[in-house]
């Protein structure tokens, strides 16, 4: 009985050490010590090809603090390349809302920096994302089309 009890105690101690270690690391990105909930800062993004493989979108986004909890101010520049009508570069303001590990981005077009074919209407680029880590968010472009998109933490280099 004592031997079994000793094994049971050892197993409980080991389990509590493992659980304690997991709790100590919860909320942190493995290996980086960064909080995965920190979405502030610069991001770059790229969609999978859409419109039958004819178009792809890439760009940059910056999330900044907002006075209301769970909200962020943001700005993004989207570059859409389509083989049938060329390239568009669009500067947009946006607002992001966070619900747990979900981020919803709603944009407003501020300026067409470079325009594709005349007469085509450009629709604001909205996104629904899931935070994967401090470095990555994945989800969908929800605009005139829907396409998978990946956001990666941008490298803030020295200019």
Short mmCIF file of C-alpha atoms in Angstrom, two decimals:
data_model
loop_
_atom_site.label_atom_id
_atom_site.label_comp_id
_atom_site.label_asym_id
_atom_site.label_seq_id
_atom_site.Cartn_x
_atom_site.Cartn_y
_atom_site.Cartn_z
CA UNK A 1 0.00 0.00 0.00
CA UNK A 2 2.77 2.42 0.88
CA UNK A 3 4.62 1.70 -2.39
CA UNK A 4 1.49 2.34 -4.45
CA UNK A 5 0.82 5.51 -2.45
CA UNK A 6 4.37 6.70 -3.10
CA UNK A 7 3.95 6.13 -6.84
CA UNK A 8 0.63 7.94 -6.78
CA UNK A 9 2.20 10.90 -4.95
CA UNK A 10 5.11 10.95 -7.41
CA UNK A 11 2.66 10.89 -10.33
CA UNK A 12 0.67 13.76 -8.81
CA UNK A 13 3.84 15.79 -8.23
CA UNK A 14 4.96 15.18 -11.82
CA UNK A 15 1.49 16.08 -13.16
CA UNK A 16 1.41 19.29 -11.12
CA UNK A 17 4.88 20.27 -12.38
CA UNK A 18 3.79 19.72 -15.99
CA UNK A 19 0.53 21.62 -15.43
CA UNK A 20 2.37 24.45 -13.66
CA UNK A 21 4.81 24.72 -16.53
CA UNK A 22 1.93 24.81 -19.04
CA UNK A 23 0.15 27.52 -17.05
CA UNK A 24 3.33 29.56 -16.78
CA UNK A 25 3.67 29.42 -20.57
CA UNK A 26 -0.01 30.05 -21.36
CA UNK A 27 -0.54 33.38 -23.06
CA UNK A 28 2.99 33.30 -24.43
CA UNK A 29 4.15 32.30 -27.87
CA UNK A 30 6.41 29.25 -27.72
CA UNK A 31 10.04 30.17 -27.77
CA UNK A 32 9.50 33.93 -28.09
CA UNK A 33 8.07 34.89 -24.71
CA UNK A 34 5.67 37.16 -26.62
CA UNK A 35 2.00 37.43 -25.78
CA UNK A 36 0.01 36.11 -28.78
CA UNK A 37 -2.81 38.50 -27.91
CA UNK A 38 -0.56 41.47 -28.78
CA UNK A 39 -1.75 42.38 -32.27
CA UNK A 40 -0.59 46.00 -32.22
CA UNK A 41 1.98 47.03 -34.80
CA UNK A 42 2.87 46.42 -38.41
CA UNK A 43 1.68 43.44 -40.44
CA UNK A 44 2.06 42.33 -44.04
CA UNK A 45 -0.53 40.17 -45.77
CA UNK A 46 -1.15 38.12 -48.88
CA UNK A 47 -4.18 36.29 -50.21
CA UNK A 48 -4.32 33.04 -52.09
CA UNK A 49 -5.08 33.55 -55.80
CA UNK A 50 -8.74 34.34 -56.56
CA UNK A 51 -10.98 35.07 -59.58
CA UNK A 52 -9.96 31.76 -61.12
CA UNK A 53 -6.31 32.31 -60.24
CA UNK A 54 -6.20 35.64 -62.11
CA UNK A 55 -5.79 37.92 -59.06
CA UNK A 56 -3.82 38.09 -55.83
CA UNK A 57 -3.71 40.78 -53.14
CA UNK A 58 -0.87 41.72 -50.83
CA UNK A 59 -0.21 44.70 -48.63
CA UNK A 60 0.58 46.15 -45.25
CA UNK A 61 -1.48 47.03 -42.20
CA UNK A 62 -0.71 48.87 -38.98
CA UNK A 63 -2.85 48.38 -35.87
CA UNK A 64 -2.72 51.14 -33.25
CA UNK A 65 -4.38 51.51 -29.83
CA UNK A 66 -7.99 52.65 -29.52
CA UNK A 67 -9.54 54.04 -26.31
CA UNK A 68 -12.15 51.24 -26.24
CA UNK A 69 -11.05 47.80 -25.10
CA UNK A 70 -11.05 45.19 -27.86
CA UNK A 71 -10.87 47.83 -30.60
CA UNK A 72 -7.96 49.11 -32.68
CA UNK A 73 -7.50 51.91 -35.17
CA UNK A 74 -5.76 50.78 -38.32
CA UNK A 75 -4.61 51.73 -41.75
CA UNK A 76 -3.80 49.46 -44.62
CA UNK A 77 -2.46 49.65 -48.12
CA UNK A 78 -3.66 46.92 -50.46
CA UNK A 79 -1.97 46.01 -53.74
CA UNK A 80 -4.20 43.97 -56.03
CA UNK A 81 -2.62 42.37 -59.10
CA UNK A 82 -4.96 40.92 -61.72
CA UNK A 83 -3.78 39.58 -65.05
CA UNK A 84 -6.94 40.82 -66.78
CA UNK A 85 -6.83 44.46 -65.65
CA UNK A 86 -3.52 45.21 -64.00
CA UNK A 87 -2.55 46.61 -60.63
CA UNK A 88 -4.41 48.71 -58.07
CA UNK A 89 -2.87 50.25 -54.97
CA UNK A 90 -5.38 51.52 -52.43
CA UNK A 91 -4.81 53.31 -49.11
CA UNK A 92 -7.58 52.53 -46.62
CA UNK A 93 -8.42 53.48 -43.06
CA UNK A 94 -9.92 50.74 -40.96
CA UNK A 95 -11.21 49.72 -37.59
CA UNK A 96 -10.42 46.37 -36.04
CA UNK A 97 -12.46 44.63 -33.36
CA UNK A 98 -11.24 41.72 -31.34
CA UNK A 99 -13.36 38.93 -29.89
CA UNK A 100 -11.11 36.43 -28.12
CA UNK A 101 -8.75 35.10 -30.78
CA UNK A 102 -10.88 36.53 -33.63
CA UNK A 103 -10.15 39.88 -35.31
CA UNK A 104 -12.60 41.63 -37.63
CA UNK A 105 -11.29 44.44 -39.86
CA UNK A 106 -13.63 46.87 -41.64
CA UNK A 107 -12.07 49.31 -44.10
CA UNK A 108 -12.90 52.57 -45.82
CA UNK A 109 -11.15 53.65 -49.02
CA UNK A 110 -9.16 56.85 -48.46
CA UNK A 111 -7.18 57.13 -51.69
CA UNK A 112 -6.55 55.24 -54.92
CA UNK A 113 -2.77 55.50 -55.22
CA UNK A 114 -2.66 53.53 -58.44
CA UNK A 115 -5.71 52.56 -60.43
CA UNK A 116 -6.54 49.62 -62.61
CA UNK A 117 -8.74 49.91 -65.69
CA UNK A 118 -11.04 52.96 -65.72
CA UNK A 119 -14.64 52.36 -64.75
CA UNK A 120 -14.04 49.38 -62.48
CA UNK A 121 -15.33 49.87 -58.96
CA UNK A 122 -12.94 49.08 -56.08
CA UNK A 123 -14.69 47.81 -52.95
CA UNK A 124 -13.13 48.28 -49.44
CA UNK A 125 -11.11 45.32 -48.22
CA UNK A 126 -12.49 43.71 -45.06
CA UNK A 127 -10.96 40.75 -43.26
CA UNK A 128 -12.00 38.14 -40.71
CA UNK A 129 -8.96 36.67 -38.97
CA UNK A 130 -7.97 34.19 -36.29
CA UNK A 131 -4.86 34.91 -34.23
CA UNK A 132 -2.54 31.92 -34.62
CA UNK A 133 0.45 33.40 -32.74
CA UNK A 134 2.24 36.67 -32.05
CA UNK A 135 3.62 36.43 -35.59
CA UNK A 136 0.66 35.14 -37.63
CA UNK A 137 -3.06 35.64 -38.25
CA UNK A 138 -5.01 33.62 -40.81
CA UNK A 139 -8.48 34.08 -42.23
CA UNK A 140 -10.34 35.52 -45.19
CA UNK A 141 -10.52 38.60 -47.36
CA UNK A 142 -14.22 39.51 -47.46
CA UNK A 143 -14.74 42.11 -50.17
CA UNK A 144 -15.94 41.98 -53.78
CA UNK A 145 -14.53 38.43 -53.57
CA UNK A 146 -13.66 36.10 -50.72
CA UNK A 147 -10.20 34.53 -50.53
CA UNK A 148 -7.96 32.98 -47.87
CA UNK A 149 -5.43 35.45 -46.43
CA UNK A 150 -2.42 35.22 -44.17
CA UNK A 151 -1.12 38.12 -42.07
CA UNK A 152 2.49 37.99 -40.86
CA UNK A 153 4.18 40.31 -38.41
CA UNK A 154 6.13 42.83 -40.51
CA UNK A 155 9.83 43.27 -39.90
CA UNK A 156 10.35 46.83 -38.72
CA UNK A 157 13.76 47.50 -40.21
CA UNK A 158 15.90 50.59 -39.97
CA UNK A 159 15.41 52.98 -42.85
#
